[in-house]
Short mmCIF file of C-alpha atoms in Angstrom, two decimals:
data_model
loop_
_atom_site.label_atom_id
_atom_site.label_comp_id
_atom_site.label_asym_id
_atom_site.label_seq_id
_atom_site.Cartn_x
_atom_site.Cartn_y
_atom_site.Cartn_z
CA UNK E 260 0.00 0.00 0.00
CA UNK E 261 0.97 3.73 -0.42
CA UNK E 262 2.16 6.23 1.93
CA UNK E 263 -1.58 7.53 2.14
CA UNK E 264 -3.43 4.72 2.13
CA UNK E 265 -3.27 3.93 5.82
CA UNK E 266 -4.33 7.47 6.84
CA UNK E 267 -7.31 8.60 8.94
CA UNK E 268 -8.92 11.62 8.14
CA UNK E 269 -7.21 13.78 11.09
CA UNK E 270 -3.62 12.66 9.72
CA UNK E 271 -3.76 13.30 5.94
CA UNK E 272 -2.71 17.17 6.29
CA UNK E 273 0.38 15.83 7.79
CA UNK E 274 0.63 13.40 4.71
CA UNK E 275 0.51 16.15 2.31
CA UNK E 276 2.82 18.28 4.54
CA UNK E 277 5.39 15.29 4.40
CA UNK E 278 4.34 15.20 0.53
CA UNK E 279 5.94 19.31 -0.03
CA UNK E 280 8.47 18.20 2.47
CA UNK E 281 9.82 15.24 0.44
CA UNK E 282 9.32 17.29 -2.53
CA UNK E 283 11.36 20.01 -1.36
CA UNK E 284 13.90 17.56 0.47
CA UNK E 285 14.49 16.08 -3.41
CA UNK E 286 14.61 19.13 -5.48
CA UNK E 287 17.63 20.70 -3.37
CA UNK E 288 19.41 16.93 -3.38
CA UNK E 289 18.73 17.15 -7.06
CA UNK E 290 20.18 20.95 -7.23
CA UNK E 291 23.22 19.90 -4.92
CA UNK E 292 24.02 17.23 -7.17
CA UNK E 293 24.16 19.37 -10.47
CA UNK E 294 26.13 21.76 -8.66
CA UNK E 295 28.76 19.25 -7.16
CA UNK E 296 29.46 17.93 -10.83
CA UNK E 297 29.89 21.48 -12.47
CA UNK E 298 31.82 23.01 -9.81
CA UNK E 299 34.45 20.47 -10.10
CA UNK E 300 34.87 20.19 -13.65
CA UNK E 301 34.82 24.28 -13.99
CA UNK E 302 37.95 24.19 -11.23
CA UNK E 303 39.71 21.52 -12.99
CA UNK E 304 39.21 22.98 -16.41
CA UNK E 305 40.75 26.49 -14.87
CA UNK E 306 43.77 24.93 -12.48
CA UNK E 307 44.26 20.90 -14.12
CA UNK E 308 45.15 19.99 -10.23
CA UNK E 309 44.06 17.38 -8.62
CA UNK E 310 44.73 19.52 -5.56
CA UNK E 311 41.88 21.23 -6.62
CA UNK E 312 39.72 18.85 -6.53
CA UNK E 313 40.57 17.72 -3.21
CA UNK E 314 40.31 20.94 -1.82
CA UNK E 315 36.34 21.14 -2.48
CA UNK E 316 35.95 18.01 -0.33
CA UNK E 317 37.88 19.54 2.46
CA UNK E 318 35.71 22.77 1.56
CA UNK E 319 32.82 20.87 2.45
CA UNK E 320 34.34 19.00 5.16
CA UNK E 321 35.25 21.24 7.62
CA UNK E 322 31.81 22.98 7.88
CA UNK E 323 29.24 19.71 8.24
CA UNK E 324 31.98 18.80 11.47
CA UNK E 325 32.45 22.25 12.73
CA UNK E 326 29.34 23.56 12.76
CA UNK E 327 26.91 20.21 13.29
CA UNK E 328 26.62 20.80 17.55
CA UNK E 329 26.16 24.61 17.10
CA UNK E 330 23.67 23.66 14.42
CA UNK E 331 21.66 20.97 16.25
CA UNK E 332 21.53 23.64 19.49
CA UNK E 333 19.53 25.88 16.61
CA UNK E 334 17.62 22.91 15.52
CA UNK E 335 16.42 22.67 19.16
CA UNK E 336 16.09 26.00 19.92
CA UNK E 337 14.74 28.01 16.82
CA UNK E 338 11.97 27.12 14.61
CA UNK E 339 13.22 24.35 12.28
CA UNK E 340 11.48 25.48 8.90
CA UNK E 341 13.00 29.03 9.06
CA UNK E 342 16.31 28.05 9.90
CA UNK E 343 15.83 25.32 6.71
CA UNK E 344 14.61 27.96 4.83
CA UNK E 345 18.10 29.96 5.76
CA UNK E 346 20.16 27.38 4.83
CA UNK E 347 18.42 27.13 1.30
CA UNK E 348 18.06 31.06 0.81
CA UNK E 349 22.26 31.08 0.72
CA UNK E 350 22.67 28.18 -1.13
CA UNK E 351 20.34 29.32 -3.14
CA UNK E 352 22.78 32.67 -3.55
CA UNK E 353 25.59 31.00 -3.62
CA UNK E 354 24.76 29.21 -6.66
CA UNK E 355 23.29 32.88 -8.06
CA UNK E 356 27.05 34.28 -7.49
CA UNK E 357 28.11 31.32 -9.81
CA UNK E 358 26.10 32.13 -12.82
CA UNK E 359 27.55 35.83 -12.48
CA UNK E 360 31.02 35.10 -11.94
CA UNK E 361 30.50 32.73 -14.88
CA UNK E 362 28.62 34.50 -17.46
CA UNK E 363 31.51 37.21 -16.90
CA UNK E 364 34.26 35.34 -16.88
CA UNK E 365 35.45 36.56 -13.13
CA UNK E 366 35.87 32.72 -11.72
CA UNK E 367 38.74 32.01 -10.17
CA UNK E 368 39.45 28.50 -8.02
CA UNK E 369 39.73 31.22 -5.05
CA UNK E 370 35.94 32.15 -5.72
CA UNK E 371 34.85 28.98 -6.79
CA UNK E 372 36.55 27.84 -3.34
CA UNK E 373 34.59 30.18 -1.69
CA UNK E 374 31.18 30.00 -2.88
CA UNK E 375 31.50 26.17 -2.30
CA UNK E 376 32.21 26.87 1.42
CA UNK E 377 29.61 28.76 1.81
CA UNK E 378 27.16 26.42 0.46
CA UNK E 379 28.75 23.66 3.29
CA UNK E 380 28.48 26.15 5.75
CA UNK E 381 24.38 26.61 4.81
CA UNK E 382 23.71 22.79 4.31
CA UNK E 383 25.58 22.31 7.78
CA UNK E 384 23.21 24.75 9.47
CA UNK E 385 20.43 23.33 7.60
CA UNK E 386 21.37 19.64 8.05
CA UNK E 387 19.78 18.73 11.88
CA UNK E 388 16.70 20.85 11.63
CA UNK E 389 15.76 19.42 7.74
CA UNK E 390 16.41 15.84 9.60
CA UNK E 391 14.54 16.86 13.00
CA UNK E 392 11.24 17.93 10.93
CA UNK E 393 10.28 14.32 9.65
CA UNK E 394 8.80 12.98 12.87
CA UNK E 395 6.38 15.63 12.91
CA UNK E 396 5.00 15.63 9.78
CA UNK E 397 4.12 11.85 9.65
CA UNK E 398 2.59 9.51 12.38
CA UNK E 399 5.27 7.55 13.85
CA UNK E 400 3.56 3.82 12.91
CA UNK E 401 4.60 5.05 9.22
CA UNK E 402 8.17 6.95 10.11
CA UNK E 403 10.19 4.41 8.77
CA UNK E 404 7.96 4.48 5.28
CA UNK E 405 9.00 8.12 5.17
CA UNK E 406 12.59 7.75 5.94
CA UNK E 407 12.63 5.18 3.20
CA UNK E 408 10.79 7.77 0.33
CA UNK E 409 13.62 10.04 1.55
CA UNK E 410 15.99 8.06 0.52
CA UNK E 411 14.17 7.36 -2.49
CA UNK E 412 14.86 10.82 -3.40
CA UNK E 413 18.11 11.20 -2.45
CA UNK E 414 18.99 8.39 -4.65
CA UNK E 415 17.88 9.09 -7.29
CA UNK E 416 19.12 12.52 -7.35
CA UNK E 417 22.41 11.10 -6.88
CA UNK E 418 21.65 8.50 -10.00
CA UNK E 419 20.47 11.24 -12.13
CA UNK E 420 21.74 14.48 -11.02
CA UNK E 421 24.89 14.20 -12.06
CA UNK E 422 24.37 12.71 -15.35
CA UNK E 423 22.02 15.89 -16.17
CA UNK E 424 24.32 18.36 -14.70
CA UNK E 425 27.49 16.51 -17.24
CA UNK E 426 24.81 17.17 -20.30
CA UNK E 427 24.01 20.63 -19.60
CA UNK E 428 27.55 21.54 -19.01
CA UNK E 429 28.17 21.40 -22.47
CA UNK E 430 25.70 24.60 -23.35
CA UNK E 431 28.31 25.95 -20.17
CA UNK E 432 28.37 25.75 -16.20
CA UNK E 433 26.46 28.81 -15.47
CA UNK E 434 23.85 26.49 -17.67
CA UNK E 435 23.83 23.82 -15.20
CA UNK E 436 24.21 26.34 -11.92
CA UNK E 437 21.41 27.77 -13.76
CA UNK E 438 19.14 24.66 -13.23
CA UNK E 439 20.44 23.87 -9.95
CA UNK E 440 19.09 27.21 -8.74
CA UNK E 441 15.63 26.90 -10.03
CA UNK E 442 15.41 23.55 -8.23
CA UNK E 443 16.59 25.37 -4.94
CA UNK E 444 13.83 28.37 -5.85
CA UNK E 445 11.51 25.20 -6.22
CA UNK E 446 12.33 23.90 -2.81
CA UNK E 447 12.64 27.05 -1.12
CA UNK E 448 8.81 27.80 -2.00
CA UNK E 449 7.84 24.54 -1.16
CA UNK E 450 9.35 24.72 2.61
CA UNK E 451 8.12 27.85 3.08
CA UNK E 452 4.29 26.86 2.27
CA UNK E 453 4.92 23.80 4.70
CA UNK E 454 2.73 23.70 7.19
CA UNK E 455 4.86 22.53 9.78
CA UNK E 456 4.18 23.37 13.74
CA UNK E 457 6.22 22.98 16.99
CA UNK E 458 5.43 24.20 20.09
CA UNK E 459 7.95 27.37 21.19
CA UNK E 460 10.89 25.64 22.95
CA UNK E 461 12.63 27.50 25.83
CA UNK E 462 15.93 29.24 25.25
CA UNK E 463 19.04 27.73 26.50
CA UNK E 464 21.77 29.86 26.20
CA UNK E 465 24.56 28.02 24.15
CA UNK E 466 26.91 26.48 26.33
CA UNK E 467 29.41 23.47 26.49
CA UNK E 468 26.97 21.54 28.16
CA UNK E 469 24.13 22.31 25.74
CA UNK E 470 25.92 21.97 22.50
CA UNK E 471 26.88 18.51 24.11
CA UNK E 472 23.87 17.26 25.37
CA UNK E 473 23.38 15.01 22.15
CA UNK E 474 26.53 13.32 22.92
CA UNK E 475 25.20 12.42 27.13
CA UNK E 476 21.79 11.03 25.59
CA UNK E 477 23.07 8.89 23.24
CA UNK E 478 25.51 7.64 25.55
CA UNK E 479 22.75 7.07 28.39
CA UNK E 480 20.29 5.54 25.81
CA UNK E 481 21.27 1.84 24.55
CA UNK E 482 19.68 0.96 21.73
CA UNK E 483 20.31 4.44 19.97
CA UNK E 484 24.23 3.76 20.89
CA UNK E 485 24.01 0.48 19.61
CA UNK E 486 22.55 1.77 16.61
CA UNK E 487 24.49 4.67 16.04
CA UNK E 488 28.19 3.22 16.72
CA UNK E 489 26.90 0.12 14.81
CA UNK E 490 26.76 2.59 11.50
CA UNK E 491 29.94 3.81 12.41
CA UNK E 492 32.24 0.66 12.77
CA UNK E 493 30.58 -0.85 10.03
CA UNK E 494 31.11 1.80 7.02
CA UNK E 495 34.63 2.33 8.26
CA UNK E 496 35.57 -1.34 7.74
CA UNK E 497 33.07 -1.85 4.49
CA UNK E 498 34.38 1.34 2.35
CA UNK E 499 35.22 -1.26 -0.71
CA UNK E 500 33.73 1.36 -2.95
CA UNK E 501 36.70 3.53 -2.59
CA UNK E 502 38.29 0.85 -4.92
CA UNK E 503 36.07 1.08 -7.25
CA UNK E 504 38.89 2.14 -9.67
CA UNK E 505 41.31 -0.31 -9.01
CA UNK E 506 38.94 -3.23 -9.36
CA UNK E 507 37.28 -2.11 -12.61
CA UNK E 508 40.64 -1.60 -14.52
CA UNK E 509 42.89 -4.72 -12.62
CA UNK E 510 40.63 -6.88 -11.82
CA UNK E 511 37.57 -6.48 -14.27
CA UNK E 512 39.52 -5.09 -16.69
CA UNK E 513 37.29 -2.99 -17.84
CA UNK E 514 37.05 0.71 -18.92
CA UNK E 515 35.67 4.22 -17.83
CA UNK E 516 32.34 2.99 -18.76
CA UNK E 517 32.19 -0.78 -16.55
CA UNK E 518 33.16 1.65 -13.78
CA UNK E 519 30.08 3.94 -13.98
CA UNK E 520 28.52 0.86 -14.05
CA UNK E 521 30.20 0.04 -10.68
CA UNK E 522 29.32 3.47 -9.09
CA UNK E 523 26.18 3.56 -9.83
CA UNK E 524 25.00 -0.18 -9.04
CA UNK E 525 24.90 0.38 -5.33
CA UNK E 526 22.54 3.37 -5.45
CA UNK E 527 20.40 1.58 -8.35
CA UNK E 528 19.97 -1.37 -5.68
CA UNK E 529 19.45 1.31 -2.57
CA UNK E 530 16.51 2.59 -4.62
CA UNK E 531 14.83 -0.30 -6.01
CA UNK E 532 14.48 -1.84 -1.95
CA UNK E 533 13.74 2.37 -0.95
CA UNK E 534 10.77 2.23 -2.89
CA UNK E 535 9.88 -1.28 -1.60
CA UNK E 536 10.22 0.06 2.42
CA UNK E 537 8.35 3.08 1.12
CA UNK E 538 5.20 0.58 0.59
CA UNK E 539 5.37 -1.64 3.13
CA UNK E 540 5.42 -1.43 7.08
CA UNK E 541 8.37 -3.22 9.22
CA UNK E 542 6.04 -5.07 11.64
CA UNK E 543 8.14 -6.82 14.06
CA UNK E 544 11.78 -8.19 14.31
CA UNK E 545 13.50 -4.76 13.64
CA UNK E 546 16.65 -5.28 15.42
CA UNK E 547 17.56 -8.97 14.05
CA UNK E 548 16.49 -7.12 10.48
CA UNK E 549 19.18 -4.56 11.03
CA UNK E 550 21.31 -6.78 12.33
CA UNK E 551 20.88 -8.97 8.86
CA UNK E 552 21.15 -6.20 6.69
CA UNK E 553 24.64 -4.92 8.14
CA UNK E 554 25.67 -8.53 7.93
CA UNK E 555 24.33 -8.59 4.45
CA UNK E 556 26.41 -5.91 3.56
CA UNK E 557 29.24 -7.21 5.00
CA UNK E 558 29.27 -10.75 2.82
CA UNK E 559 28.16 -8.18 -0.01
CA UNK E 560 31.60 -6.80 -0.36
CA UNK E 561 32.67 -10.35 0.23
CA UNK E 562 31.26 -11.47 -2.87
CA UNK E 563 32.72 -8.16 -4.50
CA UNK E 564 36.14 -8.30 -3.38
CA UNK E 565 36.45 -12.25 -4.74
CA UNK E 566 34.62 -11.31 -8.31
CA UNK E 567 36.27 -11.51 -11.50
CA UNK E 568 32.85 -10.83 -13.86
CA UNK E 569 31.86 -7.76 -14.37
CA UNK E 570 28.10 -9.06 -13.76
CA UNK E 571 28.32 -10.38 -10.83
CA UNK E 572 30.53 -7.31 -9.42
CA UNK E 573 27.53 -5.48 -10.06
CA UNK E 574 24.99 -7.53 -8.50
CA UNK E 575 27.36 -7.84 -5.22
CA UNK E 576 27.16 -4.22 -5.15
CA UNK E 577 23.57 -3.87 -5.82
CA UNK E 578 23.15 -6.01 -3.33
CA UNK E 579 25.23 -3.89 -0.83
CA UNK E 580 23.29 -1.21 -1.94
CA UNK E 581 19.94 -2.39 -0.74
CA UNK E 582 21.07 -3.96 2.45
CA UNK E 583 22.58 -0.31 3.22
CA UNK E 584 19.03 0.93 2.78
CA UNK E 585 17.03 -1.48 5.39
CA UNK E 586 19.65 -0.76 7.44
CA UNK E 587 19.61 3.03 7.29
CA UNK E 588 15.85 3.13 7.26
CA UNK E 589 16.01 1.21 10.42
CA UNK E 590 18.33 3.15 11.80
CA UNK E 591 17.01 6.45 11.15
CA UNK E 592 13.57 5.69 11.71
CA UNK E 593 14.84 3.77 15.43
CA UNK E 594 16.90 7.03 16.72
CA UNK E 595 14.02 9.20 15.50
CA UNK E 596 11.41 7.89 18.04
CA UNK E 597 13.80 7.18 20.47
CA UNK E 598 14.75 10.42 20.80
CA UNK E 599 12.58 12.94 22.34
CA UNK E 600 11.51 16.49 19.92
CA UNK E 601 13.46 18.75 22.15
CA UNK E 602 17.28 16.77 21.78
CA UNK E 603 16.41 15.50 17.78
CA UNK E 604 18.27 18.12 16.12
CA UNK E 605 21.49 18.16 18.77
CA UNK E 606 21.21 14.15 18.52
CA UNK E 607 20.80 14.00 14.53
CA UNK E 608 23.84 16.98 14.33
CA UNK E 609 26.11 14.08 16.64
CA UNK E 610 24.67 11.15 14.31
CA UNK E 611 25.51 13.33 10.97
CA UNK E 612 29.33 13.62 12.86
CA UNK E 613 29.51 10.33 12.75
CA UNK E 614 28.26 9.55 9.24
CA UNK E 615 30.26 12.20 7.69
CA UNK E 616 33.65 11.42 9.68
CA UNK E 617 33.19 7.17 8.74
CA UNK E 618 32.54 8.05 5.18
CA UNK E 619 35.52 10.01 4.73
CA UNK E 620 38.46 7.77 6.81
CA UNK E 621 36.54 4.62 5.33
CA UNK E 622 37.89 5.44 2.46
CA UNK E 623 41.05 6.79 3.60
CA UNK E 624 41.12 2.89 5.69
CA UNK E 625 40.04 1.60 2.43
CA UNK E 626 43.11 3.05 0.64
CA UNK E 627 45.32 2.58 3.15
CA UNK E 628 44.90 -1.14 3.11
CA UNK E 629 44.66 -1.55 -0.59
CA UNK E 630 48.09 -0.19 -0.62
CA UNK E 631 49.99 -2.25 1.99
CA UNK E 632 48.07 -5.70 0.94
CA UNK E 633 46.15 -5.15 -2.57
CA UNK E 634 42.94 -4.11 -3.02
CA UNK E 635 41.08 -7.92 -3.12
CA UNK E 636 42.91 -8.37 0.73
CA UNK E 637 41.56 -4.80 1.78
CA UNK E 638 37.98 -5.56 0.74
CA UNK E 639 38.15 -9.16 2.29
CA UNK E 640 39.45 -7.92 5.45
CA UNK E 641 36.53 -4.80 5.08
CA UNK E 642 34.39 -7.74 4.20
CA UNK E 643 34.94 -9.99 7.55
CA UNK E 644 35.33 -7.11 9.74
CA UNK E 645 32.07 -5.71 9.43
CA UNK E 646 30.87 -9.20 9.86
CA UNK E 647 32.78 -9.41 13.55
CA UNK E 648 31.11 -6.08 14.28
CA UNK E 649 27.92 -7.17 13.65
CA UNK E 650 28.54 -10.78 15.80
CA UNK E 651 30.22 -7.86 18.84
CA UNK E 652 27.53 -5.48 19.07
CA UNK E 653 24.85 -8.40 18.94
CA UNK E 654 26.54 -9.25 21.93
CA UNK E 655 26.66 -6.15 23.53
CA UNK E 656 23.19 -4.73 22.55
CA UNK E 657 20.82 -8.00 23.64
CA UNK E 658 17.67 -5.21 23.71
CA UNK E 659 18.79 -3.90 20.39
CA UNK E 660 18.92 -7.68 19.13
CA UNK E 661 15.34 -8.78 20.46
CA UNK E 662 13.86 -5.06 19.17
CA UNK E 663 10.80 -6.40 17.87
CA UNK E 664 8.75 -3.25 16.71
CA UNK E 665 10.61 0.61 15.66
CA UNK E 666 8.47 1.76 18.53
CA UNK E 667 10.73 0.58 22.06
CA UNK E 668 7.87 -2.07 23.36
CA UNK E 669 11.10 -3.94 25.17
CA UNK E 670 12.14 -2.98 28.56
CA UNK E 671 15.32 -2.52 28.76
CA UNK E 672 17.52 -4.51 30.85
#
């Protein structure tokens, strides 16, 4: 069944507020997309450094860890849609700036630099209250249906934004910045309409204690430390898709176009078993079902890391693909109701830390590895590791493990 389907009469507005929600949630993924493709190509074609290049990620790096505590105190404090509505207003002129300093031929990679910062520092202030909003725009019986469309959307901006931002940058960049700011303008309107309501929240004056109040609650609540640090160890020991280079051109031996194949089977799996969790509820055994999927992933890159066809490559990492997405929609969905309205966006900011930081020195581990041993030992060893996480913390979390419902119906022990 559909999103709506299950819905009383009293709870449809807040289906058609998640509705311009999601909408708006996948127009700026699809804008930040286009942008990410044309703002590297534009500083390569001006400085041919791959210097350069790194120095966008590190652009974007240092704001979504700097600024995710002071931005989840906001979240908590401030009314979430206007401080959303902030964050998209200066990407929003960021990406205006890059049609001007395009059309008239003033870019530089100092400017281009710059306007990408900027854009990190909005999407980091944006980040904890656009992630805090979902629980109260849907009942929480159907959160995890939500979190699952989310991703939906995320995906498949990620699938096709790129690949429409590389078309249009042949009529020029400021064509595809262009685009990219007409789906922010889209979005913007769309969040601002939303009819989204929180009670007013009483001021706590930013203070060491405040901004780390999401750290002390996830520490003092189990099952979202379980889940949390569960995320972390595992994508820090399953980053095989950092390889992706090395296995499609010594292994596979294939060329540029078997490794877009590569990149782009994991999110093609992610969002065929999205839309699935969109349509369908996860009625009971939640925590062995996360457990499964992480472990799923884990003989996923298994199966990768000993392939030497092409196909079956790509199914391994469709596969790993879709088992990331039960396990994320879990996830999500789990710290979401554990977590009460007034700590979501401080709690979320810690959680998007995490996320951000294992992303990044997975690969780096992933690398690291593949260099002293090869790249098929690296993604074994990635392979079996996340498999001994997932044997540890079912040892460590028994309440997490016999989780039957998203909703905590297991006392603790």
């Amino acid at each position: 069944m559909g999103l709506l389907s299950t819905a009383t009469d009293s709870s449809l507005l807040r289906h058609r507020a998640f509705v311009a929600f999601w909408l708006a949630r996948t127009c700026s993924s699809f804008g930040f997309q286009m942008f990410s493709v044309a703002v590297s190509w534009q500083i390569y074609a001006i400085t041919h450094s791959a210097m350069a290049l790194g120095m966008i990620g590190l652009m974007q790096f240092l704001p979504s860890v700097l600024l995710a505590l002071p931005a989840g105190h906001l979240a908590d404090q401030y009314d979430r849609r206007r401080i959303v509505l902030l964050g998209q207003i200066l990407e929003w002129g960021a990406l205006l700036a890059l049609i001007l300093l395009t059309m008239y031929q003033w870019s530089d990679k100092n400017a281009l630099w710059g306007l990408v910062f900027l854009i990190a520092v909005a999407k980091a202030i944006e980040g904890p209250a656009m992630q805090s909003m979902l629980p109260s725009l849907v009942p929480p019986a159907i959160l995890a249906r939500a979190t699952a469309a989310n991703a939906v959307g995320g995906q498949a901006a990620v699938i096709v934004g790129p690949t429409l931002g590389g078309f249009l940058y042949v009529a020029g960049p400021d064509v595809v910045y262009s685009v990219a700011a007409a789906f922010y303008l889209l979005s913007i309107i769309l969040v601002s309409r939303l009819r989204y309501v929180r009670p007013p929240q009483p001021r706590l004056p930013a203070s060491l204690k405040t901004l780390f109040a999401g750290i002390g609650f996830i520490r003092a609540r189990k099952d979202v430390l379980g889940v949390i640090s569960l995320d972390l160890f595992a994508v820090l020991l399953g980053g095989a898709t950092a390889l992706l280079p090395i296995f499609a051109k010594d292994i596979l031996h294939t060329g540029p176009w078997g490794l877009g194949l590569l990149r782009g089977a994991p999110s093609v799996g992610a969002l065929l078993v999205g839309i699935w969790l969109s349509r369908n509820k996860l009625e009971k055994h939640v925590g062995m079902i996360m457990f499964g999927s992480v472990a799923g992933f884990g003989v996923a890159t298994l199966v990768f890391a000993f392939s030497t066809q092409l196909w079956l490559s790509m199914l391994a990492l469709a596969a790993l693909g879709g088992f990331d997405m039960v396990s994320m929609v879990i996830r999500g969905a789990l710290v979401q109701l554990d977590t009460p309205d007034d700590m979501r966006g401080r709690v979320n900011a810690v959680n998007g830390i995490f996320i951000n930081t294992s992303n990044q020195l997975g690969e780096f581990e992933s690398g690291l590895l593949a260099a002293l041993m090869g790249a098929v030992p690296a993604a074994v060893l990635g392979g079996v590791g996340t498999l001994v996480v997932v044997a540890v913390w079912m040892k460590l979390f028994p309440h997490l493990r016999r989780r039957q419902r998203l909703e905590n119906d297991v006392p603790a022990e």
